CSV table of C-alpha atoms and ligand atoms in Angstrom, one decimal:
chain,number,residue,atom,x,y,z
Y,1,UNK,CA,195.6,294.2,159.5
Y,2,UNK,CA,196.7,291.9,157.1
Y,3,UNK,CA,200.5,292.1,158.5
Y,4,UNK,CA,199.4,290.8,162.0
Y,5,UNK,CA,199.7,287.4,161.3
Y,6,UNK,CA,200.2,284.1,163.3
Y,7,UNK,CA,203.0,282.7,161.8
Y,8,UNK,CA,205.2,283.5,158.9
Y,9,UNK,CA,208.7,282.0,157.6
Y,10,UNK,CA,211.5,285.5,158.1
Y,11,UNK,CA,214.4,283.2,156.8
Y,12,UNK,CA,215.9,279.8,157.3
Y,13,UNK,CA,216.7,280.2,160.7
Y,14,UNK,CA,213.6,282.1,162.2
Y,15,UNK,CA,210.0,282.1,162.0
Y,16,UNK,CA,208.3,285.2,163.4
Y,17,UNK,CA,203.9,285.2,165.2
Y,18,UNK,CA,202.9,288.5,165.5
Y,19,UNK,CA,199.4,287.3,167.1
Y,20,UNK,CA,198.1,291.0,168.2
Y,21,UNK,CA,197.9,293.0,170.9
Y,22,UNK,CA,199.4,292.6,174.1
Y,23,UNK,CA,197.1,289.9,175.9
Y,24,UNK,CA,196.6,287.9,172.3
Y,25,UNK,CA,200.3,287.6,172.8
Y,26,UNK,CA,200.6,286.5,176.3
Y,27,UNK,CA,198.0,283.5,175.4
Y,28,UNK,CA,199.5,282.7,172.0
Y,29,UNK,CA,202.4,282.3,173.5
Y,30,UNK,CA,200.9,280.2,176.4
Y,31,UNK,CA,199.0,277.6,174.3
Y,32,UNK,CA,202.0,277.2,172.3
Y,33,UNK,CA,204.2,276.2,175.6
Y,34,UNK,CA,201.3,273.8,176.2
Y,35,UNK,CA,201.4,272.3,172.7
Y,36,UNK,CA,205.6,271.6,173.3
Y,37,UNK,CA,204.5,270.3,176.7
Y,38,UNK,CA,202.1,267.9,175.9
Y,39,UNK,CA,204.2,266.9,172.7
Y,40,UNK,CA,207.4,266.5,174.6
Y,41,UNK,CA,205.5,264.0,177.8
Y,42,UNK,CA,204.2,262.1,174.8
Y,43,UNK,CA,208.0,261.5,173.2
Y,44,UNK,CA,209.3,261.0,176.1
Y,45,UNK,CA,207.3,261.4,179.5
Y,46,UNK,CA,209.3,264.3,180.6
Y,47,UNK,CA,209.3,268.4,179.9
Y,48,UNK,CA,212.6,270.0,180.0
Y,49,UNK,CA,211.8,273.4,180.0
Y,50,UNK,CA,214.6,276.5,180.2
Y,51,UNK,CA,213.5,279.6,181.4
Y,52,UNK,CA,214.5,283.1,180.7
Y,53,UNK,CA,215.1,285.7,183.3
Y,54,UNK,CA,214.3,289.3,183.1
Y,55,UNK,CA,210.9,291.0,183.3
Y,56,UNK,CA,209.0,289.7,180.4
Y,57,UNK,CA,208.7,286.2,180.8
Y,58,UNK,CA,207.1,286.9,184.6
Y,59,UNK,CA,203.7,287.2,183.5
Y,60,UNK,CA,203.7,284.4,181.7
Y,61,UNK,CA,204.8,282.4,184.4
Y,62,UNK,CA,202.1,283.8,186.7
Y,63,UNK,CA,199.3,282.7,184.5
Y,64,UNK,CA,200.7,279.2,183.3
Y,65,UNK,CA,201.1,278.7,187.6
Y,66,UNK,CA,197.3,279.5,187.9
Y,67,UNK,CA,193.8,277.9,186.5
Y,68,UNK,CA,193.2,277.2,184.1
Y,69,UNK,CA,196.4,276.9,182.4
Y,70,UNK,CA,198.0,275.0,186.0
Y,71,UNK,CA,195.5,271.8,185.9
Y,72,UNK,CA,196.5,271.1,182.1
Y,73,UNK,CA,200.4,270.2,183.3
Y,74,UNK,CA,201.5,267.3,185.0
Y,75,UNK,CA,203.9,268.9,186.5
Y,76,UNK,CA,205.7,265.4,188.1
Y,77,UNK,CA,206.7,265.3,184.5
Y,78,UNK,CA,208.0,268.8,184.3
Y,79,UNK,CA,212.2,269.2,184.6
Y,80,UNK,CA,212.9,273.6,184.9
Y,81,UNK,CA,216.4,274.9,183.8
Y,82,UNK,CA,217.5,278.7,183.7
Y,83,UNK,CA,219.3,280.0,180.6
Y,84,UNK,CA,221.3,282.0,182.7
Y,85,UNK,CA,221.9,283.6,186.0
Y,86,UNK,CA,222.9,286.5,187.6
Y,87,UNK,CA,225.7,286.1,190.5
Y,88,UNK,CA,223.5,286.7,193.0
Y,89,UNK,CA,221.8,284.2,195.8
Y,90,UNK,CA,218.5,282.7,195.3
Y,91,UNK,CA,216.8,285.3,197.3
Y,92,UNK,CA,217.8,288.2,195.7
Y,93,UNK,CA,214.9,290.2,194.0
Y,94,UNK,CA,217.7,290.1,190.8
Y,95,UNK,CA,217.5,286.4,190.9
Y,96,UNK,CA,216.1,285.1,187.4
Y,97,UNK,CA,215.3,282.0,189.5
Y,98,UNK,CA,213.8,283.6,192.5
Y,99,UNK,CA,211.6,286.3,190.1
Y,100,UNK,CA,210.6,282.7,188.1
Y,101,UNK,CA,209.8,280.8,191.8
Y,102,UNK,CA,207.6,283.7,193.0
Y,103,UNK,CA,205.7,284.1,189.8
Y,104,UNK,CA,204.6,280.7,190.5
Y,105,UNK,CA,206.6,277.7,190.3
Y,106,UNK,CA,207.3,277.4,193.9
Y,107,UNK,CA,203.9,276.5,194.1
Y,108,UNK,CA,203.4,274.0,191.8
Y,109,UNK,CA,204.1,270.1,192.4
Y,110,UNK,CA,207.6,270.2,190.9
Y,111,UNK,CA,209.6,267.4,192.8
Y,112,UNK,CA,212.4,269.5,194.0
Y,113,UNK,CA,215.2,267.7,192.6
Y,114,UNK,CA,213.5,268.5,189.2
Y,115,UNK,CA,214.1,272.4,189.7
Y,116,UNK,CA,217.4,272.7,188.6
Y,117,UNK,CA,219.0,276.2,189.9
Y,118,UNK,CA,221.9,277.8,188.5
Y,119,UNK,CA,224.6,278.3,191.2
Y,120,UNK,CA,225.9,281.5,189.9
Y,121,UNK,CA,226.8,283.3,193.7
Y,122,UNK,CA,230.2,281.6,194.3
Y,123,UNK,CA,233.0,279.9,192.4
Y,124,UNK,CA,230.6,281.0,188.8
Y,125,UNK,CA,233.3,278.8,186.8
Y,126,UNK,CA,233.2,275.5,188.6
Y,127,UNK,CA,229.7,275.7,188.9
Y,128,UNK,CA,228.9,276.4,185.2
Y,129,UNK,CA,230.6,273.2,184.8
Y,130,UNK,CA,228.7,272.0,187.8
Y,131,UNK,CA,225.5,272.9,186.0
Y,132,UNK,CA,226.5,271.4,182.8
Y,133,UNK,CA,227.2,268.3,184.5
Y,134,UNK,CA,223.4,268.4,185.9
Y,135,UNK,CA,222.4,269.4,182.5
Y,136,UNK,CA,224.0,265.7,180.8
Y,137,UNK,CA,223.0,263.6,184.0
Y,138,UNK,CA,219.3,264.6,183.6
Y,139,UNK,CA,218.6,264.7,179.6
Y,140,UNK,CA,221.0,261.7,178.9
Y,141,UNK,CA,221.3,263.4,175.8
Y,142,UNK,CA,218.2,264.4,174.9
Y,143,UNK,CA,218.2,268.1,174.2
Y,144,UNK,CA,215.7,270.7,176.0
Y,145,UNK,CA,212.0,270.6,175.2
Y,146,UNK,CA,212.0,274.4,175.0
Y,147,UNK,CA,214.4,276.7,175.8
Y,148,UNK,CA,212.6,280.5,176.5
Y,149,UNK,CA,214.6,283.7,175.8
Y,150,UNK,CA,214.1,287.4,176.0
Y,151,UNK,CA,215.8,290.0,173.9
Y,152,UNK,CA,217.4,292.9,175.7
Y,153,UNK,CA,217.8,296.7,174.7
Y,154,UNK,CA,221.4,295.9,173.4
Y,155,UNK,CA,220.7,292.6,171.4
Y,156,UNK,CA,221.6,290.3,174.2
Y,157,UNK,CA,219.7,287.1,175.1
Y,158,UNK,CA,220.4,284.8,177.7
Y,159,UNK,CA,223.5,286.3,179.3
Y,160,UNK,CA,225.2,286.3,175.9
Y,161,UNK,CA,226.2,290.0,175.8
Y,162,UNK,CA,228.0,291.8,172.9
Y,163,UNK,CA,230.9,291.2,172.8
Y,164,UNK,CA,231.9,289.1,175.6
Y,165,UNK,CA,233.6,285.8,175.6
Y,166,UNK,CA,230.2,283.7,175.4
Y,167,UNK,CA,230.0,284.3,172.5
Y,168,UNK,CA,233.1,281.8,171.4
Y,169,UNK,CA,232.6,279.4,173.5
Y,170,UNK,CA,233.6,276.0,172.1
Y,171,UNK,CA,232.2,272.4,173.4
Y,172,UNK,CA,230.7,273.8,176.3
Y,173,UNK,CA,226.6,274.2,177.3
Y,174,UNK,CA,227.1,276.1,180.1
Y,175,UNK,CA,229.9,278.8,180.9
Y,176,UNK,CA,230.4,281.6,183.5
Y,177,UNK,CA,230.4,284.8,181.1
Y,178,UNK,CA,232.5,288.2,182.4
Y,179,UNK,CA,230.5,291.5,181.3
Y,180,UNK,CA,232.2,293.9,181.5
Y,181,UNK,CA,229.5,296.6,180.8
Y,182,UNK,CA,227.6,295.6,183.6
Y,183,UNK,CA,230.8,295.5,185.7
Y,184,UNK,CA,229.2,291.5,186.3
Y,185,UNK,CA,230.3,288.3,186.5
Y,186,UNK,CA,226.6,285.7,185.1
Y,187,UNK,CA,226.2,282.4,184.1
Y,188,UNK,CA,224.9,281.5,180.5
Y,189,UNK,CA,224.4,278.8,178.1
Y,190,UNK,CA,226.2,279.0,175.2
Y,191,UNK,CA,224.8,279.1,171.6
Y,192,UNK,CA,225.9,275.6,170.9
Y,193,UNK,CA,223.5,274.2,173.8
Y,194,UNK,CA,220.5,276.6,172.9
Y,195,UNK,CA,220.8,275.9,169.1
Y,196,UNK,CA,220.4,272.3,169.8
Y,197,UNK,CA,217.3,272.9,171.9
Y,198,UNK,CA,214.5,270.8,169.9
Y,199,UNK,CA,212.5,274.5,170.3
Y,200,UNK,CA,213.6,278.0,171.0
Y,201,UNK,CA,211.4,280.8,171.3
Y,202,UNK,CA,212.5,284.5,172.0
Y,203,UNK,CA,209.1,285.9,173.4
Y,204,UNK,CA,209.3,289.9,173.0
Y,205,UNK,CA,206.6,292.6,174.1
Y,206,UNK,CA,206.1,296.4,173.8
Y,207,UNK,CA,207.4,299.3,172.4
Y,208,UNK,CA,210.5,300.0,174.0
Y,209,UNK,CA,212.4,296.7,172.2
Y,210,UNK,CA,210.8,298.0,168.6
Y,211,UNK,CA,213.9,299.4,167.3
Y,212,UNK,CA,216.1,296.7,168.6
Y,213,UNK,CA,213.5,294.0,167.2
Y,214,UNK,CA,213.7,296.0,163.4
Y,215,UNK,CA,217.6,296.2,163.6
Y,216,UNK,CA,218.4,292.5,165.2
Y,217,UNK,CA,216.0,291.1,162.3
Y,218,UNK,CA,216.3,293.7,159.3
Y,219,UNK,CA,220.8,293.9,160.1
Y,220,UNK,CA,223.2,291.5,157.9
Y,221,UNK,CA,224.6,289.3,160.8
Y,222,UNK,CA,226.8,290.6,163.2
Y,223,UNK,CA,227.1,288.1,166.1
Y,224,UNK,CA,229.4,290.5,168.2
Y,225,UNK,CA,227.0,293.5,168.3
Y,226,UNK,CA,223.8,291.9,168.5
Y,227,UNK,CA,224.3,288.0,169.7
Y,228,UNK,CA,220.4,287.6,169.9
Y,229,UNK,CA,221.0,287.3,165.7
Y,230,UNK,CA,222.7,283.7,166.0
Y,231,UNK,CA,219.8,282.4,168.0
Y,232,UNK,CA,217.9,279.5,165.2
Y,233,UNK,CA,219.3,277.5,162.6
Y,234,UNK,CA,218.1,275.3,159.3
Y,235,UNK,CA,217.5,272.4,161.4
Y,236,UNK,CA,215.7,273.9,164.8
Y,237,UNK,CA,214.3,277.7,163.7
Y,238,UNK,CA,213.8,279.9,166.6
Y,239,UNK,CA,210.4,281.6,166.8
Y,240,UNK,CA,210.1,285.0,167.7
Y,241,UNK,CA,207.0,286.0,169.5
Y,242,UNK,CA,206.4,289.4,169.4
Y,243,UNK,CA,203.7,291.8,170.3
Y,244,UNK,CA,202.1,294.5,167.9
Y,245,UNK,CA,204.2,296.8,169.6
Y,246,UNK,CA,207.0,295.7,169.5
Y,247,UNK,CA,206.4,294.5,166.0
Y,248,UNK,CA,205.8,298.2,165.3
Y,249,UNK,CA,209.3,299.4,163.7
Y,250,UNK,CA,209.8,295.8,162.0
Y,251,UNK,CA,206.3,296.1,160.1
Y,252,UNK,CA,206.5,299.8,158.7
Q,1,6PG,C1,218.3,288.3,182.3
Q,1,6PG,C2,217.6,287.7,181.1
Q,1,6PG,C3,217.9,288.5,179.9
Q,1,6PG,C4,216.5,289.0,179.5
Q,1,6PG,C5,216.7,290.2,178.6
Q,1,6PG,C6,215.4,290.9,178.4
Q,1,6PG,O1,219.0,287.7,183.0
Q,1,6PG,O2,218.1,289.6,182.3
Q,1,6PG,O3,217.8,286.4,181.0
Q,1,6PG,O4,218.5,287.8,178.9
Q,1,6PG,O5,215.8,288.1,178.8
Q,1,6PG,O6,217.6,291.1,179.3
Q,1,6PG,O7,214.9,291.4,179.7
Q,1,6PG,P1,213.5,292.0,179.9
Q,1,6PG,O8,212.5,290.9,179.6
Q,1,6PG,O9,213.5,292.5,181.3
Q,1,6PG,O10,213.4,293.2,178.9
């Protein structure tokens, strides 16, 4: 099918790989995390890598944690961050760092001051600025290698909701974001930190995001109602990986 393509331009701000099916997917997606990491310990020796939460993302970890994707990281080289948090302790099952740990990481030779955990259980505020502080210590300016996101049923990413306070946040990476909907306090980074990421990636699979998929890329943009729009600009384009399936709606 001539439309399932690897990569193709969608505007100035985001490029789209529809590589196939399901599995075609989870590897695409896989070698291209290993062609940032081996570009990024080149540059600069180091992989600062942002995770996303959710369910998605878990497989992926699970197989880039095993062979023979595990022996072609050095992982003394690799830094992990989380996009966002829920308020919640590390052992929680709702934990977007304890679902990322038990994929896989936990086992891997990350030195442990190089896992960098979001402190979203207590006092969310002063540790948003806590975590923003850890964020300028360790990149010294640098931005993140590769900043992963997901996209959820209502258009959010990261913890940047519809229509919550996030969304304006002004000279800040990290902030503790209210949401309301979920009766919730989380943790996020803000646009301004992700868009300066040197790559972003919004990995999506399956039918259930279809419609959300067609509408977040086929709708003029409305930042409010679906904040997963502002995510790419002219200089760094976010590339959205998305499965046949989910592809589906956006391809008719
Ligand atoms: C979270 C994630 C969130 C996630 C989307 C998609 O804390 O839940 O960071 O932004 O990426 O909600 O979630 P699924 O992958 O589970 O559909």
């Amino acid at each position: 099918d001539s439309k399932i393509s690897s990569l193709r331009s969608w505007d100035e701000r985001r490029t789209i790989a529809i590589p196939g099916d399901h599995d075609a997917t989870v590897h695409f997606c896989l070698q291209h995390l290993l062609a940032l990491y081996q570009q990024a310990t080149k540059d600069h020796g180091s992989f600062y890598l942002v995770l996303s939460g959710g369910s998605t993302p878990k497989e992926l970890y699970e197989i880039l944690c095993r062979s023979p994707y595990k022996e072609q990281i050095d992982w003394r080289k690799v830094y992990l961050f989380w996009g966002d948090e829920r308020s919640v302790p590390p052992s929680d099952p709702k934990s977007n760092y304890h679902m990322a740990m038990e994929a896989g990481f936990k086992k891997m030779p990350i030195p442990a001051h190089q896992i960098v955990r979001m402190h979203a259980e207590e006092k969310i505020e002063e540790n948003a600025l806590a975590y923003e502080k850890k964020i300028q210590e360790i990149l010294k300016g640098q931005p993140f290698d590769l900043i992963i996101l997901g996209c959820g049923d209502d258009g959010h990413t990261a913890s940047l909701f519809p229509h919550t306070k996030a969304l304006k946040a002004k000279n800040r990476l990290v902030v503790a974001n209210q949401v309301p909907q979920l009766q919730t306090w989380r943790m996020t980074l803000t646009y301004e930190c992700i868009n300066q990421a040197r790559n972003t990636l919004i990995y999506v699979l399956g039918a259930s995001k279809k419609e959300m998929v067609a509408k977040v890329l086929q709708s003029p943009d409305q930042f409010e109602l679906y904040p997963i729009q502002a995510i790419g600009t002219k200089e760094h384009q976010a590339l959205w990986i998305l499965d046949q399936d989910a592809a589906e709606t956006l391809l008719k």
